[in-house]
Short mmCIF file of C-alpha atoms in Angstrom, two decimals:
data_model
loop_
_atom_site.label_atom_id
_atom_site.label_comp_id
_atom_site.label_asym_id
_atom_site.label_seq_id
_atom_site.Cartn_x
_atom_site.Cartn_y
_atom_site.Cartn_z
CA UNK A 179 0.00 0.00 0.00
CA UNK A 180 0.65 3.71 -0.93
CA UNK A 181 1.37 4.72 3.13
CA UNK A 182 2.84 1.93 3.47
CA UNK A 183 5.69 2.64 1.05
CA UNK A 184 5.85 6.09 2.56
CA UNK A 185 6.58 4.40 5.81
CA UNK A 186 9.77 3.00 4.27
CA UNK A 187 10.27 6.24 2.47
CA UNK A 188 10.05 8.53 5.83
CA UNK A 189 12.51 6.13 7.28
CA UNK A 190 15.55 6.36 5.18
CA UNK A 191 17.60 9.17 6.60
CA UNK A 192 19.78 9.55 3.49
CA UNK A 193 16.53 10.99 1.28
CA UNK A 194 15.93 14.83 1.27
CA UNK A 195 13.34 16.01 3.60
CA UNK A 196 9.72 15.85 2.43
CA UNK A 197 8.78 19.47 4.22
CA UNK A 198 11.06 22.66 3.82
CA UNK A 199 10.49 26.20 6.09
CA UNK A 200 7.47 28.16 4.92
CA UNK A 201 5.78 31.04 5.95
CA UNK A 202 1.98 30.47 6.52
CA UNK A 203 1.46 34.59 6.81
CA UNK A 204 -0.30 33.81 2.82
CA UNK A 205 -2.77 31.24 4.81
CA UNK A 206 -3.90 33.74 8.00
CA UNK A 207 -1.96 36.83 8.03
CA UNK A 208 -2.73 37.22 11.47
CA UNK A 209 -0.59 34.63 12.60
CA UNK A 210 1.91 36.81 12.15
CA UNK A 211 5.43 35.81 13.94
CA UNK A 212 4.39 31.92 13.39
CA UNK A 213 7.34 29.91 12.84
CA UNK A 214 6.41 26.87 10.96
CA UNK A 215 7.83 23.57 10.14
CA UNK A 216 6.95 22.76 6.91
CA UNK A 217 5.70 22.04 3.56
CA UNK A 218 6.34 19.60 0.70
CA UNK A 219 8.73 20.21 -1.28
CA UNK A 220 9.78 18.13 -4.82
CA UNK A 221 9.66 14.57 -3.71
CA UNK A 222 8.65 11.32 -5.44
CA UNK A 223 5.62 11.75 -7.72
CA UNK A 224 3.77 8.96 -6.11
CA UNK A 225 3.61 10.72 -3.13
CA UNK A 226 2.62 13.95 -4.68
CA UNK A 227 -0.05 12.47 -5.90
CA UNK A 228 -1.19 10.85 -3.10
CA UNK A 229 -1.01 13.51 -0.76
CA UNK A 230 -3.11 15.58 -3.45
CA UNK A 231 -5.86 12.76 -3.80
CA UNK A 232 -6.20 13.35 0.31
CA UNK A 233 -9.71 15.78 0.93
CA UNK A 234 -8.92 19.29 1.71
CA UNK A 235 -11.30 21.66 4.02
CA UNK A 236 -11.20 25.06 5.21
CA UNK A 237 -10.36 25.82 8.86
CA UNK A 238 -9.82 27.91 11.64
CA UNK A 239 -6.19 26.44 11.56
CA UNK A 240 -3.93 28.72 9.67
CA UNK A 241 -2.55 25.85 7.53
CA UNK A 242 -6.49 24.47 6.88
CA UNK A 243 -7.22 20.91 7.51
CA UNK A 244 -6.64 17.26 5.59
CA UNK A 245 -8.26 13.74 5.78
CA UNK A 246 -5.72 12.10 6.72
CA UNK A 247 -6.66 8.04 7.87
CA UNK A 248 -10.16 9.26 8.55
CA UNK A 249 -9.66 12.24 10.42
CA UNK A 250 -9.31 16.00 9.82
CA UNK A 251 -5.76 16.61 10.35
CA UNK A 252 -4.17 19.94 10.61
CA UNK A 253 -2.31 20.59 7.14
CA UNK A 254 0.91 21.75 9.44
CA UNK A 255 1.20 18.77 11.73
CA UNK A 256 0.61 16.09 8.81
CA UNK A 257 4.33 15.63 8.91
CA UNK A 258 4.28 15.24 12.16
CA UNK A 259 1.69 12.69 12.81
CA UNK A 260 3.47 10.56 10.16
CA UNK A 261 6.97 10.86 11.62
CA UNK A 262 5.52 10.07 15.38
CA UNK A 263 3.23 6.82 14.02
CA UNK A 264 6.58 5.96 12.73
CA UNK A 265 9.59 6.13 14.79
CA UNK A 266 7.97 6.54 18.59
CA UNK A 267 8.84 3.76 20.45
CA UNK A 268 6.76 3.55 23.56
CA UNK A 269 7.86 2.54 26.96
CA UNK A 270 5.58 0.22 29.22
CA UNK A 271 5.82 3.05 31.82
CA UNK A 272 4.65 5.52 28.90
CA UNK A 273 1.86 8.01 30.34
CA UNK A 274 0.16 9.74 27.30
CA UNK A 275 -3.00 12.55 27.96
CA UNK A 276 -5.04 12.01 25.06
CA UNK A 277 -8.20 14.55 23.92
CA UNK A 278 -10.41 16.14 21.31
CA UNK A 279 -8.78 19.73 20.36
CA UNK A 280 -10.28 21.74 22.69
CA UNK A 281 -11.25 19.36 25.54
CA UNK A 282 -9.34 21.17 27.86
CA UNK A 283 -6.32 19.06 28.41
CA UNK A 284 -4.27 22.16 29.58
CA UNK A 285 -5.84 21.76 32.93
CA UNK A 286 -5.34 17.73 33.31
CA UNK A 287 -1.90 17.99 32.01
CA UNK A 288 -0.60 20.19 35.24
CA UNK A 289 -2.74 17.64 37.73
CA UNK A 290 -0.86 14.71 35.66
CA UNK A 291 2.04 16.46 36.27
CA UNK A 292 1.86 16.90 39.86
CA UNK A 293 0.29 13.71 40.99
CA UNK A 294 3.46 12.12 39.07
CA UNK A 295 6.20 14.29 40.60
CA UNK A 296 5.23 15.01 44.15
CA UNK A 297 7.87 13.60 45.55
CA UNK A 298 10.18 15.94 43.41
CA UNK A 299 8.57 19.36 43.86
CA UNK A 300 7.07 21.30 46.50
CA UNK A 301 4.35 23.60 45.88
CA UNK A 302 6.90 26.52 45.88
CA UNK A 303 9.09 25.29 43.68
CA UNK A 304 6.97 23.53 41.05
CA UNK A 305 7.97 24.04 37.21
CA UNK A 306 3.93 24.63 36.48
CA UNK A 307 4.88 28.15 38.36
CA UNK A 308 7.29 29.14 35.41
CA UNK A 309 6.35 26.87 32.59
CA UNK A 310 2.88 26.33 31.18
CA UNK A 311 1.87 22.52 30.89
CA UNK A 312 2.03 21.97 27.71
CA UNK A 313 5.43 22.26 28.36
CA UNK A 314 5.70 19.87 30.94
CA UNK A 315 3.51 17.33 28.89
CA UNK A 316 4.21 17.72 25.53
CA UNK A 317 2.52 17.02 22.51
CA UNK A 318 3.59 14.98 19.92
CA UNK A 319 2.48 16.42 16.87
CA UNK A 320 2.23 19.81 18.19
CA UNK A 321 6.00 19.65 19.65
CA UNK A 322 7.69 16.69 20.17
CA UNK A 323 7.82 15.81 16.32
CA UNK A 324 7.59 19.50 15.14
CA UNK A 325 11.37 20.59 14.60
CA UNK A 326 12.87 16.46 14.39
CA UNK A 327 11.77 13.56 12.27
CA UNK A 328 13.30 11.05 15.42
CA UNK A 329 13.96 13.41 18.43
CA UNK A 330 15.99 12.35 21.06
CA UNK A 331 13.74 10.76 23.51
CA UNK A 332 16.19 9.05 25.55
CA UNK A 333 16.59 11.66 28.01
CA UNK A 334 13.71 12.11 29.62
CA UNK A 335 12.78 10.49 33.01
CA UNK A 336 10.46 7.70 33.31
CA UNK A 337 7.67 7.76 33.46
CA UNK A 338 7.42 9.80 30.09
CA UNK A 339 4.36 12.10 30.16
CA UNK A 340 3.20 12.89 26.68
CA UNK A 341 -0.26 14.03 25.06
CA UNK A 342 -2.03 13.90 21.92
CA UNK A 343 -4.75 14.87 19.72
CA UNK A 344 -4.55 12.03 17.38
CA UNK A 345 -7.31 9.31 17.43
CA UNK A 346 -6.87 6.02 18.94
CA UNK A 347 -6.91 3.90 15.37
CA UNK A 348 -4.39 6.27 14.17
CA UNK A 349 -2.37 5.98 17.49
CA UNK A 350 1.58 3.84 16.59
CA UNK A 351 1.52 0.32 16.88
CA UNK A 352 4.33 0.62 19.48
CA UNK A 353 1.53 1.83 22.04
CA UNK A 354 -0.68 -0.37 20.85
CA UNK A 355 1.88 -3.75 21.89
CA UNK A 356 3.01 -1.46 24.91
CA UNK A 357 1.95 -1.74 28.62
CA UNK A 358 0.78 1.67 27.80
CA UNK A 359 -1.80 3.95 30.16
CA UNK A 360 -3.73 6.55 28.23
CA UNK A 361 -5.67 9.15 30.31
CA UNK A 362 -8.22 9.91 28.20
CA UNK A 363 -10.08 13.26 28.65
CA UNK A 364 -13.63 13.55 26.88
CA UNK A 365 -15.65 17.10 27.30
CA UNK A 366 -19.33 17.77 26.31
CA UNK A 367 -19.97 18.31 22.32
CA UNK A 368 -21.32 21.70 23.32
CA UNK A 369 -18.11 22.97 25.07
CA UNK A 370 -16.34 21.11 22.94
CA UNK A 371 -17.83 23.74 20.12
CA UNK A 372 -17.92 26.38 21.64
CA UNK A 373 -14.03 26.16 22.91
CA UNK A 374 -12.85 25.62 19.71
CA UNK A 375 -15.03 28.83 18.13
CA UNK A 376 -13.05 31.04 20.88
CA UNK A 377 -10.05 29.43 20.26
CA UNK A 378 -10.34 30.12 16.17
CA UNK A 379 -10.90 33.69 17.10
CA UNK A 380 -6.91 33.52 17.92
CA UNK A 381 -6.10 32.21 14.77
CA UNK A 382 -8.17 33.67 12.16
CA UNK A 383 -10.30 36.52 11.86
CA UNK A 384 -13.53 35.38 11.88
CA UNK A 385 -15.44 37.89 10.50
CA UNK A 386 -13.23 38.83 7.44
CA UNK A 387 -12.54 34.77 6.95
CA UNK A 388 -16.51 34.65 6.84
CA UNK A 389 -16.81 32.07 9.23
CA UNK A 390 -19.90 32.54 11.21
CA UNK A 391 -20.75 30.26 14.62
CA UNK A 392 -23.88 28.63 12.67
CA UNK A 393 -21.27 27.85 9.89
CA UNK A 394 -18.62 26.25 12.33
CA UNK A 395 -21.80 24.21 13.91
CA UNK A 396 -22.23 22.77 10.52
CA UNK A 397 -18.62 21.96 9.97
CA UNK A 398 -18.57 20.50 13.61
CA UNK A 399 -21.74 18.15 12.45
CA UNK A 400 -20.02 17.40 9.48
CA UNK A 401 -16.84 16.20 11.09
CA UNK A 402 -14.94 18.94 9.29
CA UNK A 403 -12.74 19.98 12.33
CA UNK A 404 -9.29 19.70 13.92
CA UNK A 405 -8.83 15.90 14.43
CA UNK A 406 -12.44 15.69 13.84
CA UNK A 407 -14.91 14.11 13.51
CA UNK A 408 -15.66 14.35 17.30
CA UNK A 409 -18.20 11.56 17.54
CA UNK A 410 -15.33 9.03 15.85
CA UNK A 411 -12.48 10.54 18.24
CA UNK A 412 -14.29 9.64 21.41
CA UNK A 413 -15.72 6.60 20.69
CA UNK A 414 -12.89 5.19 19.64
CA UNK A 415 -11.26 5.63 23.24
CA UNK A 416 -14.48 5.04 25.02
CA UNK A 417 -14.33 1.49 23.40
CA UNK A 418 -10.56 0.80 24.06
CA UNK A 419 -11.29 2.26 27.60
CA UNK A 420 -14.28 -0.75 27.86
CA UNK A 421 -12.51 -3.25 26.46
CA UNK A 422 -9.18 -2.48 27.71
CA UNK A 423 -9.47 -0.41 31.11
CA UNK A 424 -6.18 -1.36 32.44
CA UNK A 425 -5.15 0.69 29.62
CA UNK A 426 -7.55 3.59 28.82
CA UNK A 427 -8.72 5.82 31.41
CA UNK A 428 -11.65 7.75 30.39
CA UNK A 429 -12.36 11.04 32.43
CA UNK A 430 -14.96 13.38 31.64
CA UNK A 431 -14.24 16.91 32.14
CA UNK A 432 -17.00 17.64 33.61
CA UNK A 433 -16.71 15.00 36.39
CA UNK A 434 -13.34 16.58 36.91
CA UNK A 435 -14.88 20.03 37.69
CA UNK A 436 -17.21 18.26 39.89
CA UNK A 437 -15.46 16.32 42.40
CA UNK A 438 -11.54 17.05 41.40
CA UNK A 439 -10.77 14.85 44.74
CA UNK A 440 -12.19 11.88 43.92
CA UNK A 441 -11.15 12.40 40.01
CA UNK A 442 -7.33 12.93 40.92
CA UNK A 443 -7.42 9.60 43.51
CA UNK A 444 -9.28 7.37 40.05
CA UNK A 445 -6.68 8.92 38.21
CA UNK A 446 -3.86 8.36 40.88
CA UNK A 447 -4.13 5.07 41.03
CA UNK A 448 -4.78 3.84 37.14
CA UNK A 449 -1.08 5.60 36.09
CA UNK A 450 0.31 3.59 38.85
CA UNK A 451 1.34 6.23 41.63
CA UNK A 452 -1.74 5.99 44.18
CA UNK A 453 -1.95 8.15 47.09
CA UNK A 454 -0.77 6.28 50.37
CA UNK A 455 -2.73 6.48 53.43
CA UNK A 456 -0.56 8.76 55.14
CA UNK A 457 -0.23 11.35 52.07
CA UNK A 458 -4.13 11.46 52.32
CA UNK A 459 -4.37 12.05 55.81
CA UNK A 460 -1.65 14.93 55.29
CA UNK A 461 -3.75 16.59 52.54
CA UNK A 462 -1.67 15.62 50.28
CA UNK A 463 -4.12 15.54 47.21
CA UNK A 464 -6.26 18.44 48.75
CA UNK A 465 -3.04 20.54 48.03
CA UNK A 466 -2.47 19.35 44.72
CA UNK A 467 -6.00 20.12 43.70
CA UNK A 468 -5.39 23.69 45.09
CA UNK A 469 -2.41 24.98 43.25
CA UNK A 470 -4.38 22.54 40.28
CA UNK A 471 -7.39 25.03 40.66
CA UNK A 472 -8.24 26.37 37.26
CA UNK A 473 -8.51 29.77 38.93
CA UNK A 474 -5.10 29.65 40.49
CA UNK A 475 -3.42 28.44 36.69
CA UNK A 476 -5.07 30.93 35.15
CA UNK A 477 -3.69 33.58 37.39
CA UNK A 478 -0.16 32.40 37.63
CA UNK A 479 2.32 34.65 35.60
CA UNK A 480 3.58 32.28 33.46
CA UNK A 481 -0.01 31.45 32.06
CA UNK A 482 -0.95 35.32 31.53
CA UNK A 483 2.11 36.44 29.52
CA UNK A 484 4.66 34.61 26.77
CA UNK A 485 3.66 32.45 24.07
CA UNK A 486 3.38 28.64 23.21
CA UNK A 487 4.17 27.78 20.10
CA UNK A 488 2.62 30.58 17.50
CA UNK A 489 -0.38 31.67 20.26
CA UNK A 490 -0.40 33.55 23.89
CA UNK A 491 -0.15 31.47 27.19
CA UNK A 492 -3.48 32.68 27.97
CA UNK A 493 -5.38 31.62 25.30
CA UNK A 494 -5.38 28.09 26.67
CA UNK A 495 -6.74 29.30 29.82
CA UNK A 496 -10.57 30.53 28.98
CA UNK A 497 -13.23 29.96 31.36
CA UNK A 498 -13.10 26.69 31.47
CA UNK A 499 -16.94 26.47 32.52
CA UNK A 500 -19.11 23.33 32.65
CA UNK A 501 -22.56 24.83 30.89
CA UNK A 502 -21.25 28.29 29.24
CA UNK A 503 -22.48 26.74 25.67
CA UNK A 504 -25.52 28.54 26.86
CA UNK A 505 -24.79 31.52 26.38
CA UNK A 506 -23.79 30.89 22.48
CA UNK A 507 -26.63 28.18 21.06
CA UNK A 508 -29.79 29.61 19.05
CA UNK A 509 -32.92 26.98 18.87
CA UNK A 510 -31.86 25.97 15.35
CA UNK A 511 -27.84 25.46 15.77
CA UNK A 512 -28.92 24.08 19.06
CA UNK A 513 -30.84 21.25 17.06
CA UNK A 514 -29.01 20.27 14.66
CA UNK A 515 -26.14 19.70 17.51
CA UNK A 516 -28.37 17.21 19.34
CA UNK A 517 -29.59 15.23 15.81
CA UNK A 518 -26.10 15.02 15.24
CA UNK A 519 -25.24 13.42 19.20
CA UNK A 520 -28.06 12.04 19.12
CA UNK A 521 -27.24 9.97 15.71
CA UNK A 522 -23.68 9.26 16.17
CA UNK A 523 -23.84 8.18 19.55
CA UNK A 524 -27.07 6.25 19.90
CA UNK A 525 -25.60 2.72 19.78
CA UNK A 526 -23.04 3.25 22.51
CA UNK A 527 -23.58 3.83 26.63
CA UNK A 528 -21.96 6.78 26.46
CA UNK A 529 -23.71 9.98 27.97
CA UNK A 530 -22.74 13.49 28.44
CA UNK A 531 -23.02 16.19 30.89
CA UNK A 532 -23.88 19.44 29.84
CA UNK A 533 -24.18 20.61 33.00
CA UNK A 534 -22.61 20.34 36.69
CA UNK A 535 -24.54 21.00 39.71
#
């Protein structure tokens, strides 16, 4: 097969690169001191062809979006995807945050952090004071493969924290054969939206880009979104998560708002470093949970000023709200949501919360 071949292709080192340096300022000139990776440049015709067969859509994403093994990948991190399916070779002790764009992993990623490295750092003295998390728990095709076909991996500490965006059939067969343990963090379709429209307002201007929020509602029911379609994305790690829960964690985000305590203690224990009884009679994960607080992130220096990646720290920290979809939903895009939940997720026991008490 075609990807196949490219497989062999991406692996011999002596062949030119298939991306060179480009400037995406022609695709969203506000993005305006965005570094990028890459684009193709002259390769083998085969693959030019292939990769032009592949279905192209419009997006909020500066570098628009491609179907890419049945999901909407982001143009820019196509490279990226393909180099980490690849060369990553997981470890059994491996801890990988996976999401929907726009789930708010930003949040999980600093608990992850903290539960795993308590020992290490006081509250005082804790990196998530003067780095933001996605830092701390990088990305692969947003980071970790952005710059380096096969990055140096070797020095990092075990356990290896890691997250991605990438669905769970398109995940590398290394994790699949590994003693893996994927957190899995699934949000609500509607704040799932509604995220993403603020977060597009970063990249793009909406209005001039004629983009609408009853346009981006249709995309979302069409499946025409970052690492979309949503409905395929979570039940794909729902099932692994039922049929594999040794593996697969799966967290809603609203539970996590709800009862963080109980959520951090599940989550504790399933990546293998459980609270003993004496650090929960010490407060141990009540303290955690505090400097964890959404509030307290948001507020912290490090996450109001700078930039990650192309975008300002505080763009990953909105409101983070359980219900705020509210406030953005008229009767008719509010419909055609819940035909489209309703449709795609009618033969599985999965349920939502749209709100929390």
């Amino acid at each position: 097969m075609l990807v196949e071949r490219l497989a062999i292709i991406l692996k011999v080192r002596e062949l030119k690169p298939l991306f060179q340096p480009f400037s995406w300022r022609t695709l969203c000139p506000s993005v305006a001191n965005f570094s990028s990776s890459s684009v193709l440049e002259e390769h083998s015709q085969e693959f030019k062809e292939w990769l032009a067969s592949l279905p192209k859509a419009k997006s909020f994403h500066p570098s628009g979006i491609i179907l890419y093994q049945d999901f909407w990948c982001p143009t820019l991190y196509l490279q990226n995807v393909i180099s980490f399916q690849n060369h990553f070779h997981a470890h059994d002790q491996d801890i990988i945050l996976a999401s929907k764009s726009k789930s708010g992993p930003t949040w999980p990623k600093a608990i992850i952090f903290s539960i795993v490295n308590r020992t290490q750092f006081t509250i005082t003295n804790t990196p998530l004071l003067t780095k933001i998390s996605h830092e701390l728990v990088p990305f692969f095709e947003a980071k970790v493969y952005r710059n380096n076909e096969i990055p140096d991996l070797t020095t990092m500490s075990s356990p290896r924290l890691f997250a991605t965006h990438v669905p769970y059939a398109s995940l590398p067969k290394s994790i699949k054969e590994s003693k893996y343990r994927i957190v899995y963090l699934c949000r609500n379709p509607f704040d799932t939206l509604v995220s993403l429209w603020h977060f597009g307002s970063y990249l793009c201007d909406t209005r001039s880009s004629g983009w609408t929020f009853e346009v981006f509602v249709e995309r979302f029911c069409e499946g025409k979104e970052v690492f979309g379609p949503f409905w395929s994305h979570v039940l794909g790690y729902w099932k692994e998560s039922i049929e594999h829960p040794n593996k697969v964690l799966f967290i809603k985000y609203e539970d996590l708002k709800e009862d963080i305590i109980h959520q951090m203690k599940r989550l504790a224990d399933f990546i293998g470093f459980p609270f003993s009884p004496e650090e929960l009679k010490l407060g141990v994960v009540e303290d955690i949970s505090k400097l964890c607080n959404m509030n307290v992130l948001k507020d912290l220096k490090v996450n109001k000023n700078g930039k990650h990646g192309f975008l300002p720290n505080k763009s990953y920290y909105k409101k983070g709200e359980v219900g705020d979809w509210a406030n953005h939903f008229n009767p008719s895009t509010l419909e055609r949501l819940n035909k489209m939940i309703e449709e795609k997720f009618k033969d599985s026991s999965l349920s939502f919360k749209y709100l929390v008490s």
